[in-house]
Amino acid sequence: MRLPNSRKLLTLFPLAITAALVVSVPGVAAADRPSGPDLSAWQHPGGGPIDWQAVKNAGHDFALVKATEGTDYLNPHFHEDTAKMRAAGVLRGAYHFPDFGASPEQQAIFYVQNVFTENVLGSLPPILDVERNNGQPANVLIDWMHRWLNTVQVLTGRQPIVYTCPGFWKAAVNNTNEFSNYPLWVADWNGGPAPELIGGWTNWVFWQTTDHATIPGISAPSDANVYNGEMGPLSRWANTPFFGSS
């Protein structure tokens, strides 16, 4: 559901790139994986709030929240959710839903402008949600993604995460391996012990295991995810400062 939002001036931030190294920790049991929902305005039926303390008390350590779409939509609950998540001790990821028919650079700037001031300690890396192609062919999607990802990394100093699902990636972008250097958040509701890996990826950071989880504090069904403990402590991903953050 798209809601209008006034466009902000496309003010470029100073450039900086920092490296975030993730040390593998082998042998982490599935039961030890941190868990968390991902959600959007749909999880606020009637505009009602989410009880983030209840989410935390239910054992969830993080949540991945839709922030922006295209160049003119900001999730109306995004900033409120961010503040309440931080107060409850829930680590926050913020994702952008692309419009592949519009400028990736403008969308990257719009995303950073609306998420940037919230990127203090406790914020996970930027995320690009790639699951629809807007009728565009694979070569357009691939070029668009490279440009958005590069722009966001320059503006924030952090390498973004790519979200996708195996069926879409194979059909819409020809199972390209051009993005396997980015961390992967994969949606695969197979019910098995591990997700399917595509596009040259050899591991995953987040795995969306279902789209109909019931989570205390959230009054509508949501997606549920686990973090891959083999990628190192989740706190390390959330506490690498963005450029300009405090």
PDB file of N, CA and C in Angstrom, residues 97-183:
ATOM      1  N   PHE A  97      12.032  -0.867  -1.090  1.00  0.00           N
ATOM      2  CA  PHE A  97      11.347  -1.617  -2.144  1.00  0.00           C
ATOM      3  C   PHE A  97      11.473  -0.815  -3.438  1.00  0.00           C
ATOM      4  N   PRO A  98      12.126  -1.361  -4.458  1.00  0.00           N
ATOM      5  CA  PRO A  98      12.465  -0.559  -5.630  1.00  0.00           C
ATOM      6  C   PRO A  98      11.337  -0.402  -6.632  1.00  0.00           C
ATOM      7  N   ASP A  99      11.405   0.705  -7.353  1.00  0.00           N
ATOM      8  CA  ASP A  99      10.631   0.916  -8.579  1.00  0.00           C
ATOM      9  C   ASP A  99      11.660   0.884  -9.707  1.00  0.00           C
ATOM     10  N   PHE A 100      11.711  -0.234 -10.431  1.00  0.00           N
ATOM     11  CA  PHE A 100      12.752  -0.405 -11.442  1.00  0.00           C
ATOM     12  C   PHE A 100      12.550   0.474 -12.671  1.00  0.00           C
ATOM     13  N   GLY A 101      11.431   1.194 -12.725  1.00  0.00           N
ATOM     14  CA  GLY A 101      11.203   2.118 -13.832  1.00  0.00           C
ATOM     15  C   GLY A 101      11.662   3.526 -13.536  1.00  0.00           C
ATOM     16  N   ALA A 102      12.203   3.759 -12.341  1.00  0.00           N
ATOM     17  CA  ALA A 102      12.650   5.097 -11.942  1.00  0.00           C
ATOM     18  C   ALA A 102      14.111   5.054 -11.536  1.00  0.00           C
ATOM     19  N   SER A 103      14.717   6.213 -11.402  1.00  0.00           N
ATOM     20  CA  SER A 103      16.149   6.339 -11.169  1.00  0.00           C
ATOM     21  C   SER A 103      16.605   5.624  -9.898  1.00  0.00           C
ATOM     22  N   PRO A 104      17.585   4.727 -10.000  1.00  0.00           N
ATOM     23  CA  PRO A 104      18.114   4.087  -8.789  1.00  0.00           C
ATOM     24  C   PRO A 104      18.864   5.064  -7.901  1.00  0.00           C
ATOM     25  N   GLU A 105      19.545   6.032  -8.498  1.00  0.00           N
ATOM     26  CA  GLU A 105      20.274   6.996  -7.689  1.00  0.00           C
ATOM     27  C   GLU A 105      19.318   7.859  -6.857  1.00  0.00           C
ATOM     28  N   GLN A 106      18.238   8.331  -7.463  1.00  0.00           N
ATOM     29  CA  GLN A 106      17.270   9.132  -6.715  1.00  0.00           C
ATOM     30  C   GLN A 106      16.619   8.310  -5.608  1.00  0.00           C
ATOM     31  N   GLN A 107      16.347   7.035  -5.890  1.00  0.00           N
ATOM     32  CA  GLN A 107      15.752   6.184  -4.859  1.00  0.00           C
ATOM     33  C   GLN A 107      16.743   5.893  -3.745  1.00  0.00           C
ATOM     34  N   ALA A 108      18.010   5.745  -4.082  1.00  0.00           N
ATOM     35  CA  ALA A 108      19.029   5.527  -3.055  1.00  0.00           C
ATOM     36  C   ALA A 108      19.136   6.738  -2.140  1.00  0.00           C
ATOM     37  N   ILE A 109      19.126   7.926  -2.713  1.00  0.00           N
ATOM     38  CA  ILE A 109      19.210   9.150  -1.921  1.00  0.00           C
ATOM     39  C   ILE A 109      17.969   9.305  -1.053  1.00  0.00           C
ATOM     40  N   PHE A 110      16.797   9.028  -1.625  1.00  0.00           N
ATOM     41  CA  PHE A 110      15.541   9.109  -0.867  1.00  0.00           C
ATOM     42  C   PHE A 110      15.572   8.149   0.318  1.00  0.00           C
ATOM     43  N   TYR A 111      16.036   6.943   0.076  1.00  0.00           N
ATOM     44  CA  TYR A 111      16.149   5.950   1.154  1.00  0.00           C
ATOM     45  C   TYR A 111      17.097   6.442   2.243  1.00  0.00           C
ATOM     46  N   VAL A 112      18.273   6.878   1.871  1.00  0.00           N
ATOM     47  CA  VAL A 112      19.259   7.300   2.858  1.00  0.00           C
ATOM     48  C   VAL A 112      18.772   8.533   3.618  1.00  0.00           C
ATOM     49  N   GLN A 113      18.153   9.485   2.932  1.00  0.00           N
ATOM     50  CA  GLN A 113      17.653  10.679   3.608  1.00  0.00           C
ATOM     51  C   GLN A 113      16.619  10.339   4.677  1.00  0.00           C
ATOM     52  N   ASN A 114      15.816   9.329   4.421  1.00  0.00           N
ATOM     53  CA  ASN A 114      14.752   8.991   5.353  1.00  0.00           C
ATOM     54  C   ASN A 114      15.175   7.997   6.430  1.00  0.00           C
ATOM     55  N   VAL A 115      16.262   7.268   6.197  1.00  0.00           N
ATOM     56  CA  VAL A 115      16.723   6.271   7.160  1.00  0.00           C
ATOM     57  C   VAL A 115      17.961   6.763   7.899  1.00  0.00           C
ATOM     58  N   PHE A 116      18.700   7.669   7.291  1.00  0.00           N
ATOM     59  CA  PHE A 116      20.043   8.033   7.736  1.00  0.00           C
ATOM     60  C   PHE A 116      20.078   8.525   9.171  1.00  0.00           C
ATOM     61  N   THR A 117      19.151   9.390   9.560  1.00  0.00           N
ATOM     62  CA  THR A 117      19.208   9.961  10.906  1.00  0.00           C
ATOM     63  C   THR A 117      18.927   8.925  11.985  1.00  0.00           C
ATOM     64  N   GLU A 118      18.353   7.783  11.592  1.00  0.00           N
ATOM     65  CA  GLU A 118      18.055   6.725  12.551  1.00  0.00           C
ATOM     66  C   GLU A 118      19.180   5.703  12.672  1.00  0.00           C
ATOM     67  N   ASN A 119      20.230   5.847  11.877  1.00  0.00           N
ATOM     68  CA  ASN A 119      21.261   4.813  11.821  1.00  0.00           C
ATOM     69  C   ASN A 119      22.344   5.021  12.867  1.00  0.00           C
ATOM     70  N   VAL A 120      21.948   4.844  14.123  1.00  0.00           N
ATOM     71  CA  VAL A 120      22.899   4.844  15.215  1.00  0.00           C
ATOM     72  C   VAL A 120      23.158   3.393  15.598  1.00  0.00           C
ATOM     73  N   LEU A 121      23.887   3.165  16.665  1.00  0.00           N
ATOM     74  CA  LEU A 121      24.168   1.800  17.072  1.00  0.00           C
ATOM     75  C   LEU A 121      22.865   1.033  17.282  1.00  0.00           C
ATOM     76  N   GLY A 122      22.850  -0.208  16.846  1.00  0.00           N
ATOM     77  CA  GLY A 122      21.634  -1.007  16.882  1.00  0.00           C
ATOM     78  C   GLY A 122      20.949  -1.109  15.544  1.00  0.00           C
ATOM     79  N   SER A 123      21.537  -0.475  14.504  1.00  0.00           N
ATOM     80  CA  SER A 123      20.956  -0.522  13.168  1.00  0.00           C
ATOM     81  C   SER A 123      21.747  -1.480  12.284  1.00  0.00           C
ATOM     82  N   LEU A 124      21.036  -2.378  11.637  1.00  0.00           N
ATOM     83  CA  LEU A 124      21.647  -3.322  10.716  1.00  0.00           C
ATOM     84  C   LEU A 124      21.968  -2.637   9.387  1.00  0.00           C
ATOM     85  N   PRO A 125      22.771  -3.255   8.514  1.00  0.00           N
ATOM     86  CA  PRO A 125      23.127  -2.622   7.247  1.00  0.00           C
ATOM     87  C   PRO A 125      21.916  -2.311   6.377  1.00  0.00           C
ATOM     88  N   PRO A 126      22.068  -1.413   5.397  1.00  0.00           N
ATOM     89  CA  PRO A 126      20.976  -1.125   4.456  1.00  0.00           C
ATOM     90  C   PRO A 126      20.541  -2.396   3.736  1.00  0.00           C
ATOM     91  N   ILE A 127      19.280  -2.418   3.297  1.00  0.00           N
ATOM     92  CA  ILE A 127      18.721  -3.609   2.658  1.00  0.00           C
ATOM     93  C   ILE A 127      17.939  -3.207   1.414  1.00  0.00           C
ATOM     94  N   LEU A 128      18.148  -3.945   0.319  1.00  0.00           N
ATOM     95  CA  LEU A 128      17.362  -3.788  -0.907  1.00  0.00           C
ATOM     96  C   LEU A 128      16.503  -5.024  -1.091  1.00  0.00           C
ATOM     97  N   ASP A 129      15.186  -4.821  -1.168  1.00  0.00           N
ATOM     98  CA  ASP A 129      14.208  -5.902  -1.319  1.00  0.00           C
ATOM     99  C   ASP A 129      13.914  -6.095  -2.808  1.00  0.00           C
ATOM    100  N   VAL A 130      14.357  -7.224  -3.372  1.00  0.00           N
ATOM    101  CA  VAL A 130      14.206  -7.480  -4.809  1.00  0.00           C
ATOM    102  C   VAL A 130      13.322  -8.706  -4.992  1.00  0.00           C
ATOM    103  N   GLU A 131      12.046  -8.485  -5.284  1.00  0.00           N
ATOM    104  CA  GLU A 131      11.118  -9.599  -5.461  1.00  0.00           C
ATOM    105  C   GLU A 131      10.092  -9.364  -6.562  1.00  0.00           C
ATOM    106  N   ARG A 132      10.086  -8.168  -7.182  1.00  0.00           N
ATOM    107  CA  ARG A 132       9.217  -7.877  -8.315  1.00  0.00           C
ATOM    108  C   ARG A 132      10.024  -7.132  -9.353  1.00  0.00           C
ATOM    109  N   ASN A 133       9.682  -7.324 -10.620  1.00  0.00           N
ATOM    110  CA  ASN A 133      10.504  -6.714 -11.669  1.00  0.00           C
ATOM    111  C   ASN A 133       9.849  -5.540 -12.372  1.00  0.00           C
ATOM    112  N   ASN A 134       8.621  -5.170 -11.999  1.00  0.00           N
ATOM    113  CA  ASN A 134       7.918  -4.051 -12.625  1.00  0.00           C
ATOM    114  C   ASN A 134       7.878  -4.179 -14.145  1.00  0.00           C
ATOM    115  N   GLY A 135       7.902  -5.430 -14.645  1.00  0.00           N
ATOM    116  CA  GLY A 135       7.846  -5.657 -16.082  1.00  0.00           C
ATOM    117  C   GLY A 135       9.150  -5.402 -16.815  1.00  0.00           C
ATOM    118  N   GLN A 136      10.241  -5.189 -16.078  1.00  0.00           N
ATOM    119  CA  GLN A 136      11.534  -4.893 -16.697  1.00  0.00           C
ATOM    120  C   GLN A 136      12.326  -6.173 -16.931  1.00  0.00           C
ATOM    121  N   PRO A 137      13.143  -6.213 -17.995  1.00  0.00           N
ATOM    122  CA  PRO A 137      13.958  -7.399 -18.271  1.00  0.00           C
ATOM    123  C   PRO A 137      15.142  -7.506 -17.321  1.00  0.00           C
ATOM    124  N   ALA A 138      15.793  -8.664 -17.347  1.00  0.00           N
ATOM    125  CA  ALA A 138      16.879  -8.945 -16.413  1.00  0.00           C
ATOM    126  C   ALA A 138      18.005  -7.931 -16.505  1.00  0.00           C
ATOM    127  N   ASN A 139      18.388  -7.531 -17.723  1.00  0.00           N
ATOM    128  CA  ASN A 139      19.530  -6.616 -17.832  1.00  0.00           C
ATOM    129  C   ASN A 139      19.238  -5.265 -17.185  1.00  0.00           C
ATOM    130  N   VAL A 140      17.976  -4.818 -17.231  1.00  0.00           N
ATOM    131  CA  VAL A 140      17.603  -3.557 -16.593  1.00  0.00           C
ATOM    132  C   VAL A 140      17.674  -3.704 -15.079  1.00  0.00           C
ATOM    133  N   LEU A 141      17.158  -4.811 -14.557  1.00  0.00           N
ATOM    134  CA  LEU A 141      17.206  -5.040 -13.116  1.00  0.00           C
ATOM    135  C   LEU A 141      18.642  -5.100 -12.606  1.00  0.00           C
ATOM    136  N   ILE A 142      19.488  -5.806 -13.342  1.00  0.00           N
ATOM    137  CA  ILE A 142      20.882  -5.964 -12.904  1.00  0.00           C
ATOM    138  C   ILE A 142      21.596  -4.621 -12.871  1.00  0.00           C
ATOM    139  N   ASP A 143      21.440  -3.832 -13.931  1.00  0.00           N
ATOM    140  CA  ASP A 143      22.070  -2.507 -13.967  1.00  0.00           C
ATOM    141  C   ASP A 143      21.521  -1.620 -12.854  1.00  0.00           C
ATOM    142  N   TRP A 144      20.197  -1.628 -12.659  1.00  0.00           N
ATOM    143  CA  TRP A 144      19.551  -0.817 -11.629  1.00  0.00           C
ATOM    144  C   TRP A 144      20.082  -1.180 -10.245  1.00  0.00           C
ATOM    145  N   MET A 145      20.168  -2.462  -9.964  1.00  0.00           N
ATOM    146  CA  MET A 145      20.620  -2.905  -8.652  1.00  0.00           C
ATOM    147  C   MET A 145      22.055  -2.472  -8.379  1.00  0.00           C
ATOM    148  N   HIS A 146      22.927  -2.642  -9.361  1.00  0.00           N
ATOM    149  CA  HIS A 146      24.312  -2.219  -9.170  1.00  0.00           C
ATOM    150  C   HIS A 146      24.367  -0.738  -8.800  1.00  0.00           C
ATOM    151  N   ARG A 147      23.600   0.075  -9.490  1.00  0.00           N
ATOM    152  CA  ARG A 147      23.648   1.521  -9.262  1.00  0.00           C
ATOM    153  C   ARG A 147      23.088   1.891  -7.893  1.00  0.00           C
ATOM    154  N   TRP A 148      21.970   1.277  -7.485  1.00  0.00           N
ATOM    155  CA  TRP A 148      21.396   1.581  -6.162  1.00  0.00           C
ATOM    156  C   TRP A 148      22.343   1.123  -5.058  1.00  0.00           C
ATOM    157  N   LEU A 149      22.819  -0.100  -5.154  1.00  0.00           N
ATOM    158  CA  LEU A 149      23.693  -0.645  -4.119  1.00  0.00           C
ATOM    159  C   LEU A 149      24.978   0.169  -3.984  1.00  0.00           C
ATOM    160  N   ASN A 150      25.572   0.538  -5.107  1.00  0.00           N
ATOM    161  CA  ASN A 150      26.799   1.329  -5.068  1.00  0.00           C
ATOM    162  C   ASN A 150      26.558   2.699  -4.442  1.00  0.00           C
ATOM    163  N   THR A 151      25.441   3.340  -4.816  1.00  0.00           N
ATOM    164  CA  THR A 151      25.145   4.667  -4.287  1.00  0.00           C
ATOM    165  C   THR A 151      24.914   4.620  -2.778  1.00  0.00           C
ATOM    166  N   VAL A 152      24.142   3.646  -2.312  1.00  0.00           N
ATOM    167  CA  VAL A 152      23.868   3.536  -0.879  1.00  0.00           C
ATOM    168  C   VAL A 152      25.145   3.239  -0.109  1.00  0.00           C
ATOM    169  N   GLN A 153      26.016   2.401  -0.663  1.00  0.00           N
ATOM    170  CA  GLN A 153      27.254   2.103   0.048  1.00  0.00           C
ATOM    171  C   GLN A 153      28.138   3.338   0.153  1.00  0.00           C
ATOM    172  N   VAL A 154      28.191   4.129  -0.904  1.00  0.00           N
ATOM    173  CA  VAL A 154      28.974   5.367  -0.854  1.00  0.00           C
ATOM    174  C   VAL A 154      28.390   6.335   0.175  1.00  0.00           C
ATOM    175  N   LEU A 155      27.069   6.453   0.220  1.00  0.00           N
ATOM    176  CA  LEU A 155      26.426   7.418   1.112  1.00  0.00           C
ATOM    177  C   LEU A 155      26.468   7.007   2.576  1.00  0.00           C
ATOM    178  N   THR A 156      26.506   5.709   2.849  1.00  0.00           N
ATOM    179  CA  THR A 156      26.433   5.244   4.237  1.00  0.00           C
ATOM    180  C   THR A 156      27.731   4.653   4.743  1.00  0.00           C
ATOM    181  N   GLY A 157      28.593   4.210   3.844  1.00  0.00           N
ATOM    182  CA  GLY A 157      29.812   3.549   4.268  1.00  0.00           C
ATOM    183  C   GLY A 157      29.618   2.097   4.664  1.00  0.00           C
ATOM    184  N   ARG A 158      28.448   1.535   4.356  1.00  0.00           N
ATOM    185  CA  ARG A 158      28.200   0.133   4.702  1.00  0.00           C
ATOM    186  C   ARG A 158      27.695  -0.624   3.487  1.00  0.00           C
ATOM    187  N   GLN A 159      28.101  -1.879   3.389  1.00  0.00           N
ATOM    188  CA  GLN A 159      27.678  -2.719   2.274  1.00  0.00           C
ATOM    189  C   GLN A 159      26.251  -3.190   2.498  1.00  0.00           C
ATOM    190  N   PRO A 160      25.347  -2.929   1.544  1.00  0.00           N
ATOM    191  CA  PRO A 160      23.955  -3.341   1.719  1.00  0.00           C
ATOM    192  C   PRO A 160      23.770  -4.855   1.643  1.00  0.00           C
ATOM    193  N   ILE A 161      22.631  -5.287   2.168  1.00  0.00           N
ATOM    194  CA  ILE A 161      22.162  -6.661   2.084  1.00  0.00           C
ATOM    195  C   ILE A 161      21.141  -6.747   0.961  1.00  0.00           C
ATOM    196  N   VAL A 162      21.136  -7.853   0.213  1.00  0.00           N
ATOM    197  CA  VAL A 162      20.152  -8.083  -0.849  1.00  0.00           C
ATOM    198  C   VAL A 162      19.140  -9.117  -0.372  1.00  0.00           C
ATOM    199  N   TYR A 163      17.849  -8.747  -0.445  1.00  0.00           N
ATOM    200  CA  TYR A 163      16.764  -9.686  -0.154  1.00  0.00           C
ATOM    201  C   TYR A 163      16.172 -10.190  -1.464  1.00  0.00           C
ATOM    202  N   THR A 164      15.956 -11.494  -1.554  1.00  0.00           N
ATOM    203  CA  THR A 164      15.278 -12.058  -2.720  1.00  0.00           C
ATOM    204  C   THR A 164      14.808 -13.465  -2.385  1.00  0.00           C
ATOM    205  N   CYS A 165      14.138 -14.097  -3.347  1.00  0.00           N
ATOM    206  CA  CYS A 165      13.689 -15.481  -3.197  1.00  0.00           C
ATOM    207  C   CYS A 165      14.153 -16.279  -4.415  1.00  0.00           C
ATOM    208  N   PRO A 166      14.398 -17.574  -4.255  1.00  0.00           N
ATOM    209  CA  PRO A 166      14.988 -18.364  -5.335  1.00  0.00           C
ATOM    210  C   PRO A 166      14.200 -18.317  -6.642  1.00  0.00           C
ATOM    211  N   GLY A 167      12.873 -18.471  -6.570  1.00  0.00           N
ATOM    212  CA  GLY A 167      12.087 -18.491  -7.796  1.00  0.00           C
ATOM    213  C   GLY A 167      12.206 -17.208  -8.583  1.00  0.00           C
ATOM    214  N   PHE A 168      12.094 -16.076  -7.902  1.00  0.00           N
ATOM    215  CA  PHE A 168      12.208 -14.784  -8.583  1.00  0.00           C
ATOM    216  C   PHE A 168      13.604 -14.598  -9.153  1.00  0.00           C
ATOM    217  N   TRP A 169      14.628 -14.890  -8.363  1.00  0.00           N
ATOM    218  CA  TRP A 169      16.000 -14.644  -8.811  1.00  0.00           C
ATOM    219  C   TRP A 169      16.322 -15.452 -10.064  1.00  0.00           C
ATOM    220  N   LYS A 170      15.852 -16.684 -10.105  1.00  0.00           N
ATOM    221  CA  LYS A 170      16.116 -17.518 -11.277  1.00  0.00           C
ATOM    222  C   LYS A 170      15.370 -17.009 -12.508  1.00  0.00           C
ATOM    223  N   ALA A 171      14.117 -16.633 -12.326  1.00  0.00           N
ATOM    224  CA  ALA A 171      13.278 -16.262 -13.468  1.00  0.00           C
ATOM    225  C   ALA A 171      13.509 -14.832 -13.927  1.00  0.00           C
ATOM    226  N   ALA A 172      13.684 -13.896 -12.989  1.00  0.00           N
ATOM    227  CA  ALA A 172      13.687 -12.475 -13.346  1.00  0.00           C
ATOM    228  C   ALA A 172      15.065 -11.917 -13.641  1.00  0.00           C
ATOM    229  N   VAL A 173      16.110 -12.484 -13.023  1.00  0.00           N
ATOM    230  CA  VAL A 173      17.459 -11.963 -13.261  1.00  0.00           C
ATOM    231  C   VAL A 173      18.410 -13.062 -13.741  1.00  0.00           C
ATOM    232  N   ASN A 174      17.831 -14.109 -14.297  1.00  0.00           N
ATOM    233  CA  ASN A 174      18.610 -15.186 -14.918  1.00  0.00           C
ATOM    234  C   ASN A 174      19.621 -15.815 -13.966  1.00  0.00           C
ATOM    235  N   ASN A 175      19.258 -15.844 -12.678  1.00  0.00           N
ATOM    236  CA  ASN A 175      20.120 -16.452 -11.663  1.00  0.00           C
ATOM    237  C   ASN A 175      21.539 -15.880 -11.695  1.00  0.00           C
ATOM    238  N   THR A 176      21.634 -14.585 -11.985  1.00  0.00           N
ATOM    239  CA  THR A 176      22.944 -13.937 -12.077  1.00  0.00           C
ATOM    240  C   THR A 176      23.729 -14.095 -10.773  1.00  0.00           C
ATOM    241  N   ASN A 177      25.044 -14.209 -10.918  1.00  0.00           N
ATOM    242  CA  ASN A 177      25.914 -14.279  -9.741  1.00  0.00           C
ATOM    243  C   ASN A 177      26.667 -12.970  -9.521  1.00  0.00           C
ATOM    244  N   GLU A 178      26.196 -11.890 -10.156  1.00  0.00           N
ATOM    245  CA  GLU A 178      26.884 -10.601 -10.073  1.00  0.00           C
ATOM    246  C   GLU A 178      26.770  -9.947  -8.698  1.00  0.00           C
ATOM    247  N   PHE A 179      25.914 -10.463  -7.832  1.00  0.00           N
ATOM    248  CA  PHE A 179      25.697  -9.826  -6.534  1.00  0.00           C
ATOM    249  C   PHE A 179      26.093 -10.727  -5.369  1.00  0.00           C
ATOM    250  N   SER A 180      26.800 -11.800  -5.666  1.00  0.00           N
ATOM    251  CA  SER A 180      27.137 -12.773  -4.623  1.00  0.00           C
ATOM    252  C   SER A 180      28.138 -12.225  -3.612  1.00  0.00           C
ATOM    253  N   ASN A 181      28.725 -11.053  -3.890  1.00  0.00           N
ATOM    254  CA  ASN A 181      29.613 -10.426  -2.906  1.00  0.00           C
ATOM    255  C   ASN A 181      28.836  -9.671  -1.841  1.00  0.00           C
ATOM    256  N   TYR A 182      27.526  -9.480  -2.045  1.00  0.00           N
ATOM    257  CA  TYR A 182      26.688  -8.823  -1.048  1.00  0.00           C
ATOM    258  C   TYR A 182      26.103  -9.867  -0.100  1.00  0.00           C
ATOM    259  N   PRO A 183      25.896  -9.504   1.165  1.00  0.00           N
ATOM    260  CA  PRO A 183      25.209 -10.431   2.066  1.00  0.00           C
ATOM    261  C   PRO A 183      23.807 -10.733   1.558  1.00  0.00           C
TER     262      PRO A 183
END
